Structure formats: structure tokens, C-alpha cells
Coordinates of C-alpha atoms in Angstrom, one line a residue:
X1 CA 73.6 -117.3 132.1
X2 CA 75.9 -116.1 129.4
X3 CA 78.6 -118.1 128.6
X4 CA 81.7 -116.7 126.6
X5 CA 84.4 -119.1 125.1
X6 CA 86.7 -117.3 123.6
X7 CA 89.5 -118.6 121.1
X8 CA 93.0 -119.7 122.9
X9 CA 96.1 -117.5 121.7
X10 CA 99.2 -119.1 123.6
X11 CA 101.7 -120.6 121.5
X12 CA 100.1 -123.5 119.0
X13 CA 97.3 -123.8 121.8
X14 CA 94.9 -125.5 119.3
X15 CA 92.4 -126.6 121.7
X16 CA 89.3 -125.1 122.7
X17 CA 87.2 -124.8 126.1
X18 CA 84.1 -126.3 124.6
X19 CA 82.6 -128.3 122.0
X20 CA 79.2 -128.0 120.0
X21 CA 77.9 -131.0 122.4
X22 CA 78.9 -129.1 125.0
X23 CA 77.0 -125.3 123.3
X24 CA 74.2 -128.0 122.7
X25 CA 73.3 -128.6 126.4
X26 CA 73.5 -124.8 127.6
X27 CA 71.5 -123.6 125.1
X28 CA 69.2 -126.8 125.6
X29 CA 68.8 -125.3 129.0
X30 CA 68.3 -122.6 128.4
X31 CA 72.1 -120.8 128.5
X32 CA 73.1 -118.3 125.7
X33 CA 76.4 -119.0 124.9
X34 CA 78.9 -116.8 122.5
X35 CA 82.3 -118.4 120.6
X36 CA 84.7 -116.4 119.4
X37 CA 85.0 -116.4 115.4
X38 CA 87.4 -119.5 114.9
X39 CA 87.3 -120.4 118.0
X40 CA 87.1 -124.0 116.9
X41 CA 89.2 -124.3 113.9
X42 CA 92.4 -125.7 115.8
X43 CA 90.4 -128.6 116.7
X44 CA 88.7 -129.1 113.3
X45 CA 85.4 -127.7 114.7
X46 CA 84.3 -124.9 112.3
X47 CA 81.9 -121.8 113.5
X48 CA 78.9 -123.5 112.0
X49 CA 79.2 -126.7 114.0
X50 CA 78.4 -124.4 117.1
X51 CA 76.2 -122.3 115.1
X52 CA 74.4 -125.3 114.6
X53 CA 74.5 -126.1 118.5
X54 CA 73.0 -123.0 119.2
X55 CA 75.5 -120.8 119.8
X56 CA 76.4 -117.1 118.4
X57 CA 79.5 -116.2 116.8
X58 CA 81.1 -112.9 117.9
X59 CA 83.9 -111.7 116.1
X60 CA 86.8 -110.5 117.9
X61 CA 88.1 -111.4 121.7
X62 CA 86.8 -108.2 122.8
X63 CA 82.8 -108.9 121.7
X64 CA 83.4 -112.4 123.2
X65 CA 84.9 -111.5 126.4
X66 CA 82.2 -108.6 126.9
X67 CA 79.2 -111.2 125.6
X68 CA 80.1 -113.6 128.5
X69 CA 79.1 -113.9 132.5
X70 CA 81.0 -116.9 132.8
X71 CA 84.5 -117.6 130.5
X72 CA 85.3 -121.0 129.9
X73 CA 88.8 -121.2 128.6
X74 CA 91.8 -124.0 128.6
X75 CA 95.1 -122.0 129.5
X76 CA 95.2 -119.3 131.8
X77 CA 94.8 -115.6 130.5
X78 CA 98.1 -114.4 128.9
X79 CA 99.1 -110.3 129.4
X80 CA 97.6 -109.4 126.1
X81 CA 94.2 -110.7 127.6
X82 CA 94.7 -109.5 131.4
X83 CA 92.6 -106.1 130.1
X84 CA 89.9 -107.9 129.1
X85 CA 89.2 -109.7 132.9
X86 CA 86.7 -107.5 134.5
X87 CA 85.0 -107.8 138.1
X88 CA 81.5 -109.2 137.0
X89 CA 83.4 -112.7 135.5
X90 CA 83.8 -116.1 136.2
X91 CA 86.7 -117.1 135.0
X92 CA 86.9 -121.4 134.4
X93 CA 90.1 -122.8 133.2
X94 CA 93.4 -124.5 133.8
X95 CA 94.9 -121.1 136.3
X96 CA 98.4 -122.4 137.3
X97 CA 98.9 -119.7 139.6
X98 CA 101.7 -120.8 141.6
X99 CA 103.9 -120.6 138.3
X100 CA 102.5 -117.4 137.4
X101 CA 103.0 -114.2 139.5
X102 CA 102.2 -111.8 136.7
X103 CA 98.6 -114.0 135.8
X104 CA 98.0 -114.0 139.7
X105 CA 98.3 -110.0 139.9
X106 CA 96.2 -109.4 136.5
X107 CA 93.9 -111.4 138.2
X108 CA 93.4 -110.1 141.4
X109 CA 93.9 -106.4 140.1
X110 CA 90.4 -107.6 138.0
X111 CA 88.3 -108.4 140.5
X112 CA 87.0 -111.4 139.0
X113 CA 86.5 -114.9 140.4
X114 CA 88.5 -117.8 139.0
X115 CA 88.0 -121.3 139.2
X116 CA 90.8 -123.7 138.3
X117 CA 90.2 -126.8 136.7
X118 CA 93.1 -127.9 138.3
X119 CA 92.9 -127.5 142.0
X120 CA 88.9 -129.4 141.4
X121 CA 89.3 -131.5 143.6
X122 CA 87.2 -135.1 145.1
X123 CA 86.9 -136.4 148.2
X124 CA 89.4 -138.8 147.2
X125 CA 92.3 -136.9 146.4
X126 CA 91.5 -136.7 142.8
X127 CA 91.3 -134.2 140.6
X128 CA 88.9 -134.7 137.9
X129 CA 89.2 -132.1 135.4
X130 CA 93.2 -132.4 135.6
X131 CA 93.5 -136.0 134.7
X132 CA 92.3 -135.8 130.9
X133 CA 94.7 -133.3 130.2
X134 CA 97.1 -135.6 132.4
X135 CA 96.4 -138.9 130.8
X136 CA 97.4 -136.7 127.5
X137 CA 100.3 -134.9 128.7
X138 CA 102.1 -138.8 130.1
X139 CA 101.8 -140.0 126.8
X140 CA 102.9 -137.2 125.0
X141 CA 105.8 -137.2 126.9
X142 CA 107.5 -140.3 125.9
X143 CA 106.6 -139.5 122.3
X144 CA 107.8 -136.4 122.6
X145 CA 111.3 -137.8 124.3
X146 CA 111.3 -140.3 122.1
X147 CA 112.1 -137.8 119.0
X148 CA 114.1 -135.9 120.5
X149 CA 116.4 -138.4 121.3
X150 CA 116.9 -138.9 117.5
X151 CA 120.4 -137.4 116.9
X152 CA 119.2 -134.7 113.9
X153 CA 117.5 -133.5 117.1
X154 CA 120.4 -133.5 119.1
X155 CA 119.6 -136.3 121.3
X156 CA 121.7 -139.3 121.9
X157 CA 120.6 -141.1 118.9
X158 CA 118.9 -144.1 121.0
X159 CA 116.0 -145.6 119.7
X160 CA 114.0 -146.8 122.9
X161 CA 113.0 -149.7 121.7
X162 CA 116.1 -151.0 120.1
X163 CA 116.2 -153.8 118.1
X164 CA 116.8 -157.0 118.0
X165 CA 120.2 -157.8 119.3
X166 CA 120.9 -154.1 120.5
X167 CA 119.6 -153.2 124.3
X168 CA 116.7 -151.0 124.4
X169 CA 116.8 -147.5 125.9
X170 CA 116.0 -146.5 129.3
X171 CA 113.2 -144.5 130.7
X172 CA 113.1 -143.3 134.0
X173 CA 109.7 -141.5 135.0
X174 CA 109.5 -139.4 138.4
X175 CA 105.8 -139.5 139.9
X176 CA 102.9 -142.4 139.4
X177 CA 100.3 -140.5 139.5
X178 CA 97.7 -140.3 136.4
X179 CA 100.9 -138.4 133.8
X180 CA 103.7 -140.8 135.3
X181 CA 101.5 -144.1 134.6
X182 CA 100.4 -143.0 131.3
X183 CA 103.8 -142.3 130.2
X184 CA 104.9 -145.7 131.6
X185 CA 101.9 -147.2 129.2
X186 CA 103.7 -145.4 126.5
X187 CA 107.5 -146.7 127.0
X188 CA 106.3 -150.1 128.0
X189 CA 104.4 -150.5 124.5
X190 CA 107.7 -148.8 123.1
X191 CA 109.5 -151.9 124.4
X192 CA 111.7 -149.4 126.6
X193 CA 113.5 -150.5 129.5
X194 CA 111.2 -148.3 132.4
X195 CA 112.1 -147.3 135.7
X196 CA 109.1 -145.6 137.8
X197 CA 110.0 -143.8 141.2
X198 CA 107.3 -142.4 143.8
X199 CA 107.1 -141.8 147.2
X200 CA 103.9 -144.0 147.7
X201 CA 104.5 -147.7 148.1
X202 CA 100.7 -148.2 146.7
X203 CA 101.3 -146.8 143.5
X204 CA 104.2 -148.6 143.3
X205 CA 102.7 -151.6 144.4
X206 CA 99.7 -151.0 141.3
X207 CA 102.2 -150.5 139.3
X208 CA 104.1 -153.3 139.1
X209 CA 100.6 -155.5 139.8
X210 CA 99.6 -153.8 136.4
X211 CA 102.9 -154.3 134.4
X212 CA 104.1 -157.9 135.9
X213 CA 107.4 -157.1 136.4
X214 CA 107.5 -154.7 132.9
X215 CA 108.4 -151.9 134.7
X216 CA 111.1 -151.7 137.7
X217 CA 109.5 -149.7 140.7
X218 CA 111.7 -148.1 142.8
X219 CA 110.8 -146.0 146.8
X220 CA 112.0 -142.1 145.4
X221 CA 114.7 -141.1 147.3
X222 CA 118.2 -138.8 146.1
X223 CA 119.9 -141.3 146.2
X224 CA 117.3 -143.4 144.0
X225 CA 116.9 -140.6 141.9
X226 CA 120.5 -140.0 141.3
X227 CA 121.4 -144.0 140.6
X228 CA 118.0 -144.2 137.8
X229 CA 118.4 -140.6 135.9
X230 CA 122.7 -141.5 135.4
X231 CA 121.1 -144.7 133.3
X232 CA 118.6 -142.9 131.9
X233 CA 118.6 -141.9 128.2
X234 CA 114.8 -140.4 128.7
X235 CA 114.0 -138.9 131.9
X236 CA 110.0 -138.0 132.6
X237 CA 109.3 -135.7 135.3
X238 CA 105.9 -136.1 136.8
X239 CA 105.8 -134.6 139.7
X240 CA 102.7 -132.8 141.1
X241 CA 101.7 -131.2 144.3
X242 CA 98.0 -129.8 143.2
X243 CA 98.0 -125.9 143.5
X244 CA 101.5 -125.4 144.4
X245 CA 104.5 -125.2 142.9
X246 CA 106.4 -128.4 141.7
X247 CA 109.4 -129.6 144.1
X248 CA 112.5 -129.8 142.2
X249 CA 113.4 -133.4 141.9
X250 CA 116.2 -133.2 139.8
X251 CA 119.1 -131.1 140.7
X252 CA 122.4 -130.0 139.1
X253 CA 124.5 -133.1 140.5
X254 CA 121.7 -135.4 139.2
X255 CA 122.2 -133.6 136.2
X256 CA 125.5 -134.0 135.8
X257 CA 125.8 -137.6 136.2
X258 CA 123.2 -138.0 133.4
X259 CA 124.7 -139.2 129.6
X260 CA 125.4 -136.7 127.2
X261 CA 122.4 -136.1 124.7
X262 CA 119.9 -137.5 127.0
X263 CA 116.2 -135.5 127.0
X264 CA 114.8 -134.4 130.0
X265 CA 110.4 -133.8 129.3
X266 CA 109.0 -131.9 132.5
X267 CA 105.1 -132.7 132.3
X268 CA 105.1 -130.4 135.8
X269 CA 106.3 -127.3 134.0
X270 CA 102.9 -125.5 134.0
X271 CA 103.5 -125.9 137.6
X272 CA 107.0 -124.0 137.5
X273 CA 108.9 -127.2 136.4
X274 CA 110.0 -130.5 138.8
X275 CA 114.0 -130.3 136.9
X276 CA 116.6 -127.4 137.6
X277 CA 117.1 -125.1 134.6
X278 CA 113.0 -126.2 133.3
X279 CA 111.9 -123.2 131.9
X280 CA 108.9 -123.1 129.9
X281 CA 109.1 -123.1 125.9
X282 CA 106.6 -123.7 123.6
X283 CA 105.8 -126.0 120.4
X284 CA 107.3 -123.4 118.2
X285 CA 111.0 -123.6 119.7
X286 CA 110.4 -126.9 122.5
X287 CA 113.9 -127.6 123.8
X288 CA 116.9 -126.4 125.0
X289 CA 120.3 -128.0 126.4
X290 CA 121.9 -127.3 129.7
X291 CA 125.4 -129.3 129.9
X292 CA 124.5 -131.4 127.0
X293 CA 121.0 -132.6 128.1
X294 CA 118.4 -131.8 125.9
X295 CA 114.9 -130.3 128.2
X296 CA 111.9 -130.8 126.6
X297 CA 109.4 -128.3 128.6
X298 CA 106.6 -126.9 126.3
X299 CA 103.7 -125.9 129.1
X300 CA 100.9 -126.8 127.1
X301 CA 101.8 -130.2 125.7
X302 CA 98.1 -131.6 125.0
X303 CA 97.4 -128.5 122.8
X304 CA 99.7 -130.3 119.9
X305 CA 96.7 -133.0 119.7
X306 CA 93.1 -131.2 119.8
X307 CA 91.6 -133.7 118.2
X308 CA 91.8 -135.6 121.5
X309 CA 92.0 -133.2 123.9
X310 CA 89.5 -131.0 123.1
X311 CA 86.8 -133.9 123.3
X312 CA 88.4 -135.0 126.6
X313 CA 88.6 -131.5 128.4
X314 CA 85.0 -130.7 127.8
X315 CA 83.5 -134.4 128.8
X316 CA 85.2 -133.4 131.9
X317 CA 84.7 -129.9 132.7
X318 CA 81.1 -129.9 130.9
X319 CA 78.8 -131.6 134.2
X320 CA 80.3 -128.5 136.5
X321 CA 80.0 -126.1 133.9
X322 CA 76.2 -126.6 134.0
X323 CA 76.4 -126.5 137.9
X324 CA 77.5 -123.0 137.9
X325 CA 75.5 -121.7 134.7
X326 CA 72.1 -123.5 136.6
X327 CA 73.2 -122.1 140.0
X328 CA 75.4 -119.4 139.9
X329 CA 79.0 -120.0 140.8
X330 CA 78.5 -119.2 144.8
X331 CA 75.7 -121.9 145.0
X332 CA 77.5 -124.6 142.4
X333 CA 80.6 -124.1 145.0
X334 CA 78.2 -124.6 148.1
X335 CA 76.5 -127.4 146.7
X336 CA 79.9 -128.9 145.4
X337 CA 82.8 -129.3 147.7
X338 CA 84.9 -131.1 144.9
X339 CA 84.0 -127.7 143.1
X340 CA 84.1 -125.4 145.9
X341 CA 88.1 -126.6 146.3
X342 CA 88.9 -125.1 142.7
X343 CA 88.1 -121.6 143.5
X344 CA 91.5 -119.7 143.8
X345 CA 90.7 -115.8 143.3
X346 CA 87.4 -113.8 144.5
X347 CA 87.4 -110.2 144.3
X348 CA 90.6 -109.0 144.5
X349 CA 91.8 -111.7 147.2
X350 CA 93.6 -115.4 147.1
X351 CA 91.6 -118.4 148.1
X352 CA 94.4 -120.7 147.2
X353 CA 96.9 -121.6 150.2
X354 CA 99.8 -123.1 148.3
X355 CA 99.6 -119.8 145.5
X356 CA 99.3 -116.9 148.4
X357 CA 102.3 -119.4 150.4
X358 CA 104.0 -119.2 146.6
X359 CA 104.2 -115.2 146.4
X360 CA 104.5 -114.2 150.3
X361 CA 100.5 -113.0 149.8
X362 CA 97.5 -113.5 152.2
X363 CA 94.7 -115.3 151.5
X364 CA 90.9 -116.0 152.8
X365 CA 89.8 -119.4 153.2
X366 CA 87.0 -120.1 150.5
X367 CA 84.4 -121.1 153.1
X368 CA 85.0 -117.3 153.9
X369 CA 84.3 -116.5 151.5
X370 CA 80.7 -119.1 150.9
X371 CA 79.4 -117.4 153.5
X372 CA 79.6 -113.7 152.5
X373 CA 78.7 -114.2 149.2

């Protein structure tokens, strides 16, 4: 099959959809795979490493995009690349639909198949290609809050540790899932004083098994929610309902009950944001105040740290990638229900429930769609 990777152009997006490792086992197989010319370079990978690896360099986002069957990316297609989607591609990357009419019309107005890395899905409930980028985005957040609570930022100057004889600050963090534990790892080891709220008991119940009475675990609730963001001087929103759009968790009479100059980080923005007024902004301009609360909602946090995440994504994504480049993508899906549950766009139609509910559109069941195909 041939395999296009082409370099990522939203705002300080750094990471890339695959490493040489990864070029090094297509190719192994047999797989010609094309990276765009500096591709890499955000993550410290330069063009020879995949040369090396086996794969060829093309120089522009056009060569790449027409080189490739199959386009592994990280974020979903922005407009200047919607021209580029034609009907013969498999699209794999983090889609976000339900945030995104605009990406959702480019998309079906292609014709091309998408798969989502988000919406991959076990037989467990979890969603294995999300949680690297997850486990990155929790503990990003806290650092992230963390700063901009510093006053030149125009936070409320706590530091959220404190120090001896001073009380350390409060974090509150809304969801335990995979984002809303690893934040908690973060603020504990900050020596914060952390507050987690979910709506499952068991989480909560892990939780406080795993931090020993560390971390105060509270049933979600408005009320709940209300009482724990009016102490809060860093509020976490990690909030995710996989495919759809994020509920809004925190509304304006939580807000206003917050203190002045706390920060507000929504990890579920690339989901359309768990806060009211989240609206996404990116590493170039990250924040903005609504009533003197400071929102931190940058949609692409883990692409501040390729390094990491680059190496994480691909370890991930790479064992399905070589499903649907051995297979095809229809056989990988029928082979793969995990896989078969990230497939959100085929020819021109919706195969994601929550994104057609999101936009008033209809949809066709993927199964529908396994069986034509």
C-alpha cells in the first residue's frame, strides 16, 4: 500500500503521525511509504532518519498527499488542506468531528474514508489510540494552569504547592478518566490541595484507593460542582463523551462564584470544550479571560512536547496501521471491531452517531456499510 504522512501545519502542532520505527516496519513489509520534506523536524526527527527507514521524501503537501493511498496524520485536516482530500484516501488521524462542522463538510464533500483515532474503540470501553495523547494532555494541564496562575500571567498569583507555612492551592479536576487521573498525578506531586469529581463511584473509588486519601473524591453533581470550582484556584476540565460533543459542566453561575484570577484548562476543547465561553486558541495566543478567570483552551495541547508524544502516538496507532496497509481498510475494520468503531466518514456519508446527532445530518451504520464494501 502507499502510505503518505504528511507534515502537520496547525498552530505549533510539532508532532508527527509516524516515526522512522514506525517507516521501518511498512517498508519491512513490504509498504512504500512517502514523508513530507520536514515532516519530522518538530519532533527532532530529520528527513534522513526516515530516509534511513526506508522511506521517500516528497517535497511539498501536494506530492505527499497525491503519493499516498492511506494518510496518516495527528490533527484533523485544516481548510487550507480540505483540497487536497480526494475520494480514493484513507484518511487516519485524531478527526474531532463533533467540534468541527466545516472539517465534517470538507470531508464528506471528498468522498474519502476517515478513521478516527479517537472514536477506536475496545470491547472494554477504552479507547486505545486516545489515551497517549490523553495521559499527555492531563499532565500538561496542571503545568500549564500552574503558570498561568503566576500573576505576570494574570493569574492569581498562587503557587500550588505553597510553602511551608502558607496553604497550598486548590485544584479541582472534572472527569477521572485517563486526562482527569493524570492531571491528578500531576497536582498531587505538586503538593496541591486536589479535588476530583466524576459521575462513576468506581473511578472514584480507584482513585482515592490509589492516592490514600491525597486527593478528595467527590459524586459530580451542580451542586458539587458549584461548592469545589468557588475554592478552586485551578480548575481542570476532563470531560469526555467519545465522538460527541463535550457536555458543558461548568456554566456562567459556576463561573461566577469562582475567585478572581483563577485559570480554567479545558483538556475537552478538541471536543467543543466542557466550560461556557471555551473557545479554542492555540500555543501562539493560549488564554483569554471572561469575568476575570483566566481559560486556558489550546486544542492541541500534546503538540507543545513532541518529543514525547510523537513516540507515544505512533506505539499506539502503528499495530492498526499495519492492519489496514496488510488488509485494506474494509477487511482491517471487519477483522477489527475495536477498529471497525473508529470509522466516522465513507464516501460522502456519516458513520458516526453522536457527529450526524451533532449537525442535524443522517448517517449509516458502519456495519452498512462492511457489507457493501
Amino acid at each position: 500500500m502507499k502510505i503518505a504522512v504528511p507534515r502537520e501545519i496547525k498552530n505549533n502542532e510539532n508532532r508527527v503521525a509516524l516515526t522512522p520505527a514506525g517507516v521501518h516496519e511498512l517498508t519491512k513489509a513490504g509498504h512504500q511509504v512517502t514523508v513530507e520534506k520536514d515532516a519530522g523536524v518538530g519532533s527532532a526527527i530529520p528527513d534522513q532518519e526516515f530516509i534511513d527507514a526506508g522511506a521517500s521524501i516528497a517535497p511539498d503537501a501536494d506530492a505527499t498527499w497525491a503519493a499516498g493511498e492511506l494518510i496518516l496524520k495527528v490533527k484533523e485536516p485544516i481548510e487550507a488542506e480540505y483540497h487536497r482530500m480526494k475520494s480514493h484516501h484513507t484518511l487516519f488521524t485524531y478527526l474531532h468531528l463533533a467540534a468541527s462542522r466545516p472539517c465534517t463538510d470538507a470531508l464528506l464533500d471528498s468522498g474519502a474514508t476517515a478513521i478516527a483515532y479517537e472514536t477506536v474503540r475496545n470491547s472494554d470501553g477504552t479507547l486505545p489510540l486516545l489515551v497517549p495523547m490523553s495521559e499527555v494532555a492531563g499532565r500538561l494541564s496542571v503545568q500549564a494552569g500552574a503558570y498561568h496562575l503566576q500573576r505576570s500571567e494574570g493569574g492569581r498569583g498562587t503557587l500550588l504547592g505553597g510553602v511551608p507555612g502558607t496553604p497550598a492551592g486548590k485544584v479541582t479536576i472534572i472527569g477521572a478518566g485517563v486526562s482527569g487521573m493524570n492531571a491528578a498525578a500531576i497536582a498531587v506531586g505538586m503538593h496541591a490541595e486536589v479535588t476530583l469529581l466524576d459521575l462513576d463511584k468506581n473511578k472514584l473509588r480507584a482513585a482515592d484507593e490509589l492516592y490514600q486519601g491525597r486527593v478528595r473524591t467527590v459524586v459530580s453533581n451542580s451542586f458539587e460542582v458549584e461548592k469545589a470550582a468557588a475554592e478552586a484556584d485551578l480548575l481542570v476540565g476532563a470531560v469526555l463523551v467519545p465522538g460527541a460533543r463535550a457536555p458543558k459542566v461548568v456554566n456562567d453561575e459556576v463561573l461566577a462564584v469562582m475567585k478572581e484570577g483563577a485559570v480554567l484548562v479545558d483538556i475537552a476543547i478538541d471536543q467543543g470544550g466542557c466550560f461556557a465561553h471555551s473557545r479554542p486558541t492555540t500555543h501562539d495566543d493560549p488564554t483569554f479571560e471572561v469575568d476575570g478567570k483566566i481559560y486556558y483552551c489550546v486544542a492541541n495541547m500534546p503538540g507543545t512536547v513532541p518529543g514525547t508524544s510523537t513516540h507515544a502516538l505512533t506505539s499506539a496507532t502503528l499495530p492498526y496501521v499495519m492492519k489496514i496497509a496488510e488488509h485494506g481498510w474494509a477487511e482491517a475494520l471487519r477483522a477489527d471491531d475495536s477498529l471497525a468503531e473508529g470509522l466516522n466518514v465513507y464516501a460522502g456519508s456519516l458513520t458516526n452517531e453522536p457527529v450526524a446527532e451533532a449537525f442535524d445530518l443522517p448517517h449509516v451504520a458502519v456495519s452498512d456499510v462492511l457489507a457493501k464494501v
